[in-house]
Amino acid sequence: MNAMSQDTEPCTVGLIGLGVMGRNLVLNIADHGYRVAVYNRTGSVTAEFLSQHAGDTFPDGGGLRGCDSLAQFIAAITAPRVIVVLVKAGPAVDAVCEQLISAGAGPKDIVVDGGNSLWTDTIRRERDLRGKLAFFGSGVSGGEVGARYGPSLMPGGDPAAWDRLRPIWEAISAKVDGEPCTTYLGPDGAGHYVKMVHNGIEYADMQLIGEAYHLLRSVTDMTPGQLGDVFAAYNGGELESYLVEITADILRQEDPVTGRPLVDVILDRAGMKGTGTWTAVNAMELGVPATAIAEAVMARAMSADKDGRTAAANVLAGPRTQATPEKDALVDSVRDALYCSKICAYAQGFQLMRAAQTEYGWTLDFGEIARIWRGGCIIRAVFLERITEAYRRTGDLANLLLDEYFAGEIARRQDQWREVVSRAVLAGVPCPAFASALAYYDAYRSETLPASLLQAQRDYFGAHTYERVDQPRGRFFHLDWTASTRRQVEV
Ligand code: NBP
């Protein structure tokens, strides 16, 4: 079907924002038999997009219809409308909603925000727009290829709106074993919250892979190309995942300009757009120890200080001697350390969602969340099937680490994990996410932690009180620490 030749036919869906994600999602929707009206703030982008796809054909009556104004856009879509918005997260989403209302959109029109919006903004918008628009939030993961050929979609909002959106979302999402990688997650901001945690886990996953590479590169004589082979071999086992797969490709890539390994030419300063930070901040607010995710955010911040690190490298001493490890054994141990650390990072992400559902009044299905992450999204991995199985075995699992499969995997590999962290420390190679994941594991399995001493310190200097091991929880005591006669009082 010629996109331009059909531009008077009514559309079943509309999409606003023809950036990287929007232009690909539009084609995906049209590929599934929907006629889609498209609008972009900068009109030349719409015209260019339509001319690029003027010769495209779409099955089952699918097609594209370009609109110059929002009034034309609203008129082009059959009411009640489904409108997908893929613009920059933040004030742009509010602006688009207001403009849609001014252009004639009504309370029965579903406006799906597919950007990386902060979930509290989604809660606010859903509430404030009620009676004006049916505002709905949905995380979209998978980058441009995912958007084009099948993303993982994380919808949250009014269940009635979901009923109408569902056929489209199920059609365009990635499929694993024939099942769509989308499911209704809960009201208001639940979808965007789950997408945020997905991104936080993605930060941890990427940092852990980076640390595995950095340690092997630093303490062996393996080249990036050889390490590409190591990661390709890792991808053949329990670590099989999109991120490990692309890491193998990246490490084998030569710079077309110099012929050097491209990874040696790319400046080691990591960027970030905010979702990892939001996850870490929310973990701190909810008191959930998502340490590997927080370390991954901090590691990006450390990397960004390239000038400071370059100066410090000439001043600060590292370890004097380094033992030369047995290469093959280390490659195996690093694989085990990566897997154990990854299990902890995911356990932390799911713990965070567990706390969030209580805090925000949602009922999240963790097995389903792992299921819809199996395809389309950046953290897609074979391992997610194990998480789904764990939650199907025990619906109210207190922590993923307690599942029999994960507990067994870590028990079997922990010696290698500890050896890898020790070797990194001795060699002076920073592995903050490996080490913090291990500390998380050790802390979680410790019946006793030094918080008794900490509580004593708090009571000593600030009369913050303490509970006693020989008294029921919830009874608080204070000691007059410096009085000549020590006396404990219950407060
Ligand atoms: P792009 O930067 O490629 O495109 C941004 C779009 O937002 C453009 O269409 C732009 O229109 C529009 N826009 C802006 Br900016 N301000 C606007 C405003 N005030 N009113 C109307 N439109 C406005 O972004 P993208 O990468 O496609 O991302 C879109 C959303 O999807 C973001 O929330 C992003 O975080 C999320 N996301 C991105 C990815 C990814 O891999 N890129 C993955 C998952 C989610 P213009 O042409 O007139 O400037």
Short mmCIF file of N, CA, C and O in Angstrom, two decimals, residues 155-239:
data_model
loop_
_atom_site.label_atom_id
_atom_site.label_comp_id
_atom_site.label_asym_id
_atom_site.label_seq_id
_atom_site.Cartn_x
_atom_site.Cartn_y
_atom_site.Cartn_z
N PRO A 155 2.69 -2.30 30.06
CA PRO A 155 1.57 -1.37 30.21
C PRO A 155 1.02 -1.28 31.63
O PRO A 155 0.95 -2.27 32.36
N GLY A 156 0.60 -0.05 32.00
CA GLY A 156 -0.05 0.14 33.30
C GLY A 156 -1.05 1.27 33.20
O GLY A 156 -0.78 2.28 32.56
N GLY A 157 -2.20 1.11 33.82
CA GLY A 157 -3.22 2.16 33.78
C GLY A 157 -4.59 1.56 34.00
O GLY A 157 -4.73 0.49 34.63
N ASP A 158 -5.61 2.23 33.48
CA ASP A 158 -6.99 1.80 33.65
C ASP A 158 -7.22 0.47 32.91
O ASP A 158 -6.93 0.38 31.71
N PRO A 159 -7.72 -0.58 33.61
CA PRO A 159 -7.92 -1.88 32.95
C PRO A 159 -8.84 -1.79 31.73
O PRO A 159 -8.66 -2.54 30.76
N ALA A 160 -9.82 -0.86 31.75
CA ALA A 160 -10.73 -0.73 30.60
C ALA A 160 -9.96 -0.22 29.37
O ALA A 160 -10.21 -0.65 28.24
N ALA A 161 -9.02 0.67 29.62
CA ALA A 161 -8.18 1.17 28.52
C ALA A 161 -7.31 0.02 27.99
O ALA A 161 -7.12 -0.13 26.78
N TRP A 162 -6.81 -0.78 28.91
CA TRP A 162 -5.97 -1.92 28.50
C TRP A 162 -6.75 -2.88 27.60
O TRP A 162 -6.22 -3.39 26.62
N ASP A 163 -8.03 -3.10 27.92
CA ASP A 163 -8.83 -4.00 27.08
C ASP A 163 -8.82 -3.55 25.62
O ASP A 163 -8.79 -4.37 24.72
N ARG A 164 -8.85 -2.23 25.42
CA ARG A 164 -8.86 -1.73 24.03
C ARG A 164 -7.47 -1.70 23.41
O ARG A 164 -7.31 -1.88 22.22
N LEU A 165 -6.47 -1.46 24.24
CA LEU A 165 -5.09 -1.39 23.72
C LEU A 165 -4.52 -2.79 23.47
O LEU A 165 -3.67 -2.98 22.59
N ARG A 166 -4.99 -3.73 24.25
CA ARG A 166 -4.40 -5.06 24.29
C ARG A 166 -4.17 -5.73 22.92
O ARG A 166 -3.06 -6.23 22.66
N PRO A 167 -5.19 -5.73 22.01
CA PRO A 167 -4.94 -6.40 20.73
C PRO A 167 -3.76 -5.81 19.96
O PRO A 167 -2.99 -6.54 19.34
N ILE A 168 -3.62 -4.48 20.04
CA ILE A 168 -2.51 -3.83 19.33
C ILE A 168 -1.20 -4.19 20.01
O ILE A 168 -0.22 -4.58 19.35
N TRP A 169 -1.17 -4.07 21.32
CA TRP A 169 0.08 -4.32 22.07
C TRP A 169 0.52 -5.79 21.91
O TRP A 169 1.71 -6.08 21.74
N GLU A 170 -0.45 -6.69 21.95
CA GLU A 170 -0.09 -8.11 21.79
C GLU A 170 0.39 -8.40 20.38
O GLU A 170 1.28 -9.21 20.17
N ALA A 171 -0.21 -7.69 19.40
CA ALA A 171 0.20 -7.95 18.00
C ALA A 171 1.62 -7.47 17.75
O ALA A 171 2.41 -8.15 17.09
N ILE A 172 1.98 -6.30 18.28
CA ILE A 172 3.27 -5.70 17.89
C ILE A 172 4.42 -6.10 18.80
O ILE A 172 5.58 -5.85 18.48
N SER A 173 4.15 -6.73 19.93
CA SER A 173 5.23 -7.06 20.86
C SER A 173 6.04 -8.25 20.35
O SER A 173 5.59 -8.99 19.46
N ALA A 174 7.22 -8.43 20.93
CA ALA A 174 8.02 -9.63 20.63
C ALA A 174 7.25 -10.87 21.09
O ALA A 174 6.39 -10.79 21.97
N LYS A 175 7.56 -12.01 20.48
CA LYS A 175 6.92 -13.27 20.89
C LYS A 175 8.01 -14.25 21.32
O LYS A 175 9.03 -14.37 20.64
N VAL A 176 7.79 -14.92 22.42
CA VAL A 176 8.69 -16.00 22.84
C VAL A 176 7.81 -17.22 23.07
O VAL A 176 6.83 -17.14 23.82
N ASP A 177 8.14 -18.32 22.42
CA ASP A 177 7.30 -19.53 22.46
C ASP A 177 5.85 -19.20 22.11
O ASP A 177 4.91 -19.72 22.72
N GLY A 178 5.69 -18.28 21.17
CA GLY A 178 4.34 -17.90 20.73
C GLY A 178 3.60 -16.96 21.67
O GLY A 178 2.50 -16.52 21.36
N GLU A 179 4.22 -16.63 22.83
CA GLU A 179 3.53 -15.76 23.80
C GLU A 179 4.00 -14.32 23.63
O GLU A 179 5.21 -14.07 23.54
N PRO A 180 3.07 -13.36 23.62
CA PRO A 180 3.48 -11.95 23.47
C PRO A 180 4.22 -11.45 24.71
O PRO A 180 3.86 -11.80 25.84
N CYS A 181 5.26 -10.65 24.45
CA CYS A 181 6.05 -10.09 25.57
C CYS A 181 5.39 -8.82 26.07
O CYS A 181 5.97 -7.73 26.03
N THR A 182 4.16 -8.95 26.48
CA THR A 182 3.44 -7.86 27.13
C THR A 182 2.36 -8.46 28.01
O THR A 182 1.83 -9.54 27.70
N THR A 183 2.07 -7.77 29.09
CA THR A 183 0.98 -8.18 29.97
C THR A 183 0.58 -6.97 30.79
O THR A 183 1.41 -6.08 31.03
N TYR A 184 -0.67 -6.92 31.19
CA TYR A 184 -1.13 -5.79 32.02
C TYR A 184 -0.44 -5.88 33.39
O TYR A 184 -0.49 -6.92 34.05
N LEU A 185 0.20 -4.80 33.82
CA LEU A 185 0.99 -4.86 35.04
C LEU A 185 0.29 -4.27 36.27
O LEU A 185 0.62 -4.65 37.39
N GLY A 186 -0.66 -3.36 36.03
CA GLY A 186 -1.35 -2.77 37.17
C GLY A 186 -1.80 -1.37 36.85
O GLY A 186 -1.59 -0.88 35.74
N PRO A 187 -2.43 -0.69 37.83
CA PRO A 187 -2.96 0.65 37.55
C PRO A 187 -1.89 1.74 37.47
O PRO A 187 -0.71 1.49 37.78
N ASP A 188 -2.31 2.89 37.12
CA ASP A 188 -1.53 4.15 36.97
C ASP A 188 -0.07 3.94 36.56
O ASP A 188 0.22 3.56 35.44
N GLY A 189 0.88 4.12 37.49
CA GLY A 189 2.30 4.13 37.08
C GLY A 189 2.99 2.77 37.08
O GLY A 189 4.21 2.69 36.91
N ALA A 190 2.22 1.67 37.25
CA ALA A 190 2.86 0.35 37.40
C ALA A 190 3.74 -0.02 36.19
O ALA A 190 4.84 -0.55 36.35
N GLY A 191 3.25 0.27 35.00
CA GLY A 191 4.02 -0.09 33.80
C GLY A 191 5.32 0.68 33.71
O GLY A 191 6.38 0.11 33.44
N HIS A 192 5.24 1.98 33.93
CA HIS A 192 6.46 2.78 33.86
C HIS A 192 7.42 2.45 35.01
O HIS A 192 8.64 2.55 34.86
N TYR A 193 6.87 2.05 36.14
CA TYR A 193 7.74 1.65 37.26
C TYR A 193 8.53 0.39 36.89
O TYR A 193 9.74 0.32 37.07
N VAL A 194 7.81 -0.59 36.35
CA VAL A 194 8.47 -1.85 35.97
C VAL A 194 9.52 -1.58 34.88
O VAL A 194 10.61 -2.15 34.90
N LYS A 195 9.20 -0.67 33.95
CA LYS A 195 10.18 -0.31 32.91
C LYS A 195 11.42 0.34 33.54
O LYS A 195 12.55 0.08 33.14
N MET A 196 11.20 1.16 34.56
CA MET A 196 12.33 1.80 35.23
C MET A 196 13.23 0.75 35.88
O MET A 196 14.46 0.79 35.74
N VAL A 197 12.61 -0.21 36.57
CA VAL A 197 13.42 -1.25 37.22
C VAL A 197 14.13 -2.09 36.16
O VAL A 197 15.29 -2.50 36.34
N HIS A 198 13.45 -2.37 35.06
CA HIS A 198 14.10 -3.05 33.93
C HIS A 198 15.39 -2.31 33.56
O HIS A 198 16.45 -2.91 33.40
N ASN A 199 15.30 -1.00 33.44
CA ASN A 199 16.48 -0.22 33.06
C ASN A 199 17.55 -0.25 34.15
O ASN A 199 18.74 -0.30 33.85
N GLY A 200 17.11 -0.23 35.42
CA GLY A 200 18.08 -0.33 36.52
C GLY A 200 18.83 -1.65 36.46
O GLY A 200 20.06 -1.70 36.62
N ILE A 201 18.10 -2.72 36.21
CA ILE A 201 18.74 -4.04 36.09
C ILE A 201 19.67 -4.04 34.87
O ILE A 201 20.77 -4.60 34.92
N GLU A 202 19.23 -3.38 33.81
CA GLU A 202 20.07 -3.28 32.60
C GLU A 202 21.39 -2.59 32.93
O GLU A 202 22.47 -3.02 32.48
N TYR A 203 21.34 -1.53 33.73
CA TYR A 203 22.58 -0.86 34.16
C TYR A 203 23.50 -1.86 34.85
O TYR A 203 24.70 -1.91 34.59
N ALA A 204 22.93 -2.64 35.79
CA ALA A 204 23.74 -3.60 36.55
C ALA A 204 24.31 -4.67 35.63
O ALA A 204 25.50 -5.01 35.70
N ASP A 205 23.47 -5.19 34.75
CA ASP A 205 23.89 -6.22 33.80
C ASP A 205 25.08 -5.74 32.97
O ASP A 205 26.09 -6.44 32.80
N MET A 206 24.96 -4.52 32.44
CA MET A 206 26.03 -3.97 31.59
C MET A 206 27.30 -3.73 32.40
O MET A 206 28.41 -4.00 31.92
N GLN A 207 27.16 -3.24 33.62
CA GLN A 207 28.33 -2.99 34.45
C GLN A 207 29.05 -4.31 34.79
O GLN A 207 30.28 -4.40 34.73
N LEU A 208 28.27 -5.34 35.10
CA LEU A 208 28.87 -6.64 35.44
C LEU A 208 29.63 -7.21 34.24
O LEU A 208 30.74 -7.74 34.39
N ILE A 209 29.05 -7.09 33.07
CA ILE A 209 29.74 -7.57 31.86
C ILE A 209 31.03 -6.77 31.66
O ILE A 209 32.09 -7.33 31.35
N GLY A 210 30.94 -5.46 31.88
CA GLY A 210 32.12 -4.61 31.74
C GLY A 210 33.22 -5.01 32.72
O GLY A 210 34.40 -5.05 32.36
N GLU A 211 32.82 -5.34 33.95
CA GLU A 211 33.82 -5.74 34.95
C GLU A 211 34.46 -7.07 34.58
O GLU A 211 35.68 -7.27 34.77
N ALA A 212 33.68 -8.00 34.07
CA ALA A 212 34.23 -9.30 33.64
C ALA A 212 35.28 -9.07 32.56
O ALA A 212 36.40 -9.62 32.60
N TYR A 213 34.93 -8.24 31.59
CA TYR A 213 35.87 -7.91 30.50
C TYR A 213 37.12 -7.24 31.05
O TYR A 213 38.25 -7.61 30.72
N HIS A 214 36.92 -6.24 31.91
CA HIS A 214 38.05 -5.45 32.41
C HIS A 214 39.03 -6.30 33.20
O HIS A 214 40.25 -6.17 33.06
N LEU A 215 38.50 -7.20 34.04
CA LEU A 215 39.39 -8.05 34.83
C LEU A 215 40.19 -8.99 33.92
O LEU A 215 41.42 -9.09 34.04
N LEU A 216 39.48 -9.64 33.00
CA LEU A 216 40.19 -10.58 32.09
C LEU A 216 41.21 -9.83 31.23
O LEU A 216 42.32 -10.31 30.99
N ARG A 217 40.85 -8.66 30.81
CA ARG A 217 41.78 -7.87 29.98
C ARG A 217 42.99 -7.43 30.79
O ARG A 217 44.11 -7.38 30.28
N SER A 218 42.77 -7.10 32.08
CA SER A 218 43.84 -6.53 32.91
C SER A 218 44.81 -7.57 33.42
O SER A 218 46.00 -7.27 33.59
N VAL A 219 44.33 -8.78 33.72
CA VAL A 219 45.24 -9.74 34.38
C VAL A 219 45.67 -10.88 33.46
O VAL A 219 46.39 -11.78 33.90
N THR A 220 45.21 -10.87 32.20
CA THR A 220 45.69 -11.86 31.24
C THR A 220 46.22 -11.10 30.02
O THR A 220 46.09 -9.88 29.94
N ASP A 221 46.80 -11.86 29.08
CA ASP A 221 47.31 -11.19 27.87
C ASP A 221 46.32 -11.29 26.72
O ASP A 221 46.66 -11.11 25.56
N MET A 222 45.04 -11.60 27.03
CA MET A 222 44.06 -11.78 25.95
C MET A 222 43.72 -10.45 25.27
O MET A 222 43.58 -9.42 25.93
N THR A 223 43.60 -10.52 23.96
CA THR A 223 43.24 -9.33 23.17
C THR A 223 41.71 -9.17 23.20
O THR A 223 40.98 -10.13 23.49
N PRO A 224 41.22 -7.99 22.81
CA PRO A 224 39.76 -7.82 22.73
C PRO A 224 39.13 -8.88 21.83
O PRO A 224 38.06 -9.42 22.16
N GLY A 225 39.76 -9.19 20.71
CA GLY A 225 39.20 -10.19 19.80
C GLY A 225 39.08 -11.55 20.48
O GLY A 225 38.05 -12.24 20.37
N GLN A 226 40.13 -11.94 21.22
CA GLN A 226 40.08 -13.22 21.95
C GLN A 226 39.01 -13.17 23.04
O GLN A 226 38.31 -14.16 23.29
N LEU A 227 38.88 -12.01 23.66
CA LEU A 227 37.83 -11.88 24.68
C LEU A 227 36.44 -11.92 24.05
O LEU A 227 35.49 -12.37 24.68
N GLY A 228 36.36 -11.47 22.80
CA GLY A 228 35.10 -11.62 22.06
C GLY A 228 34.73 -13.09 21.97
O GLY A 228 33.56 -13.48 22.15
N ASP A 229 35.73 -13.93 21.72
CA ASP A 229 35.47 -15.38 21.65
C ASP A 229 35.04 -15.92 23.01
O ASP A 229 34.18 -16.80 23.11
N VAL A 230 35.66 -15.38 24.08
CA VAL A 230 35.28 -15.82 25.43
C VAL A 230 33.80 -15.50 25.69
O VAL A 230 33.03 -16.34 26.16
N PHE A 231 33.40 -14.28 25.33
CA PHE A 231 32.00 -13.90 25.56
C PHE A 231 31.06 -14.68 24.66
O PHE A 231 29.94 -15.01 25.06
N ALA A 232 31.52 -15.00 23.46
CA ALA A 232 30.68 -15.82 22.58
C ALA A 232 30.48 -17.20 23.23
O ALA A 232 29.38 -17.77 23.18
N ALA A 233 31.54 -17.73 23.85
CA ALA A 233 31.41 -19.02 24.53
C ALA A 233 30.49 -18.89 25.76
O ALA A 233 29.64 -19.75 26.01
N TYR A 234 30.64 -17.78 26.50
CA TYR A 234 29.72 -17.54 27.64
C TYR A 234 28.27 -17.57 27.14
O TYR A 234 27.36 -18.03 27.82
N ASN A 235 28.07 -17.00 25.94
CA ASN A 235 26.71 -16.89 25.42
C ASN A 235 26.11 -18.25 25.06
O ASN A 235 24.91 -18.36 24.84
N GLY A 236 26.95 -19.26 25.02
CA GLY A 236 26.44 -20.60 24.72
C GLY A 236 25.91 -21.32 25.95
O GLY A 236 25.40 -22.45 25.84
N GLY A 237 26.02 -20.71 27.12
CA GLY A 237 25.58 -21.38 28.35
C GLY A 237 24.52 -20.60 29.09
O GLY A 237 23.69 -19.93 28.47
N GLU A 238 24.57 -20.69 30.41
CA GLU A 238 23.51 -20.09 31.23
C GLU A 238 23.48 -18.55 31.13
O GLU A 238 22.49 -17.93 31.50
N LEU A 239 24.57 -17.96 30.61
CA LEU A 239 24.59 -16.50 30.48
C LEU A 239 24.00 -16.02 29.16
O LEU A 239 24.04 -14.82 28.85
#
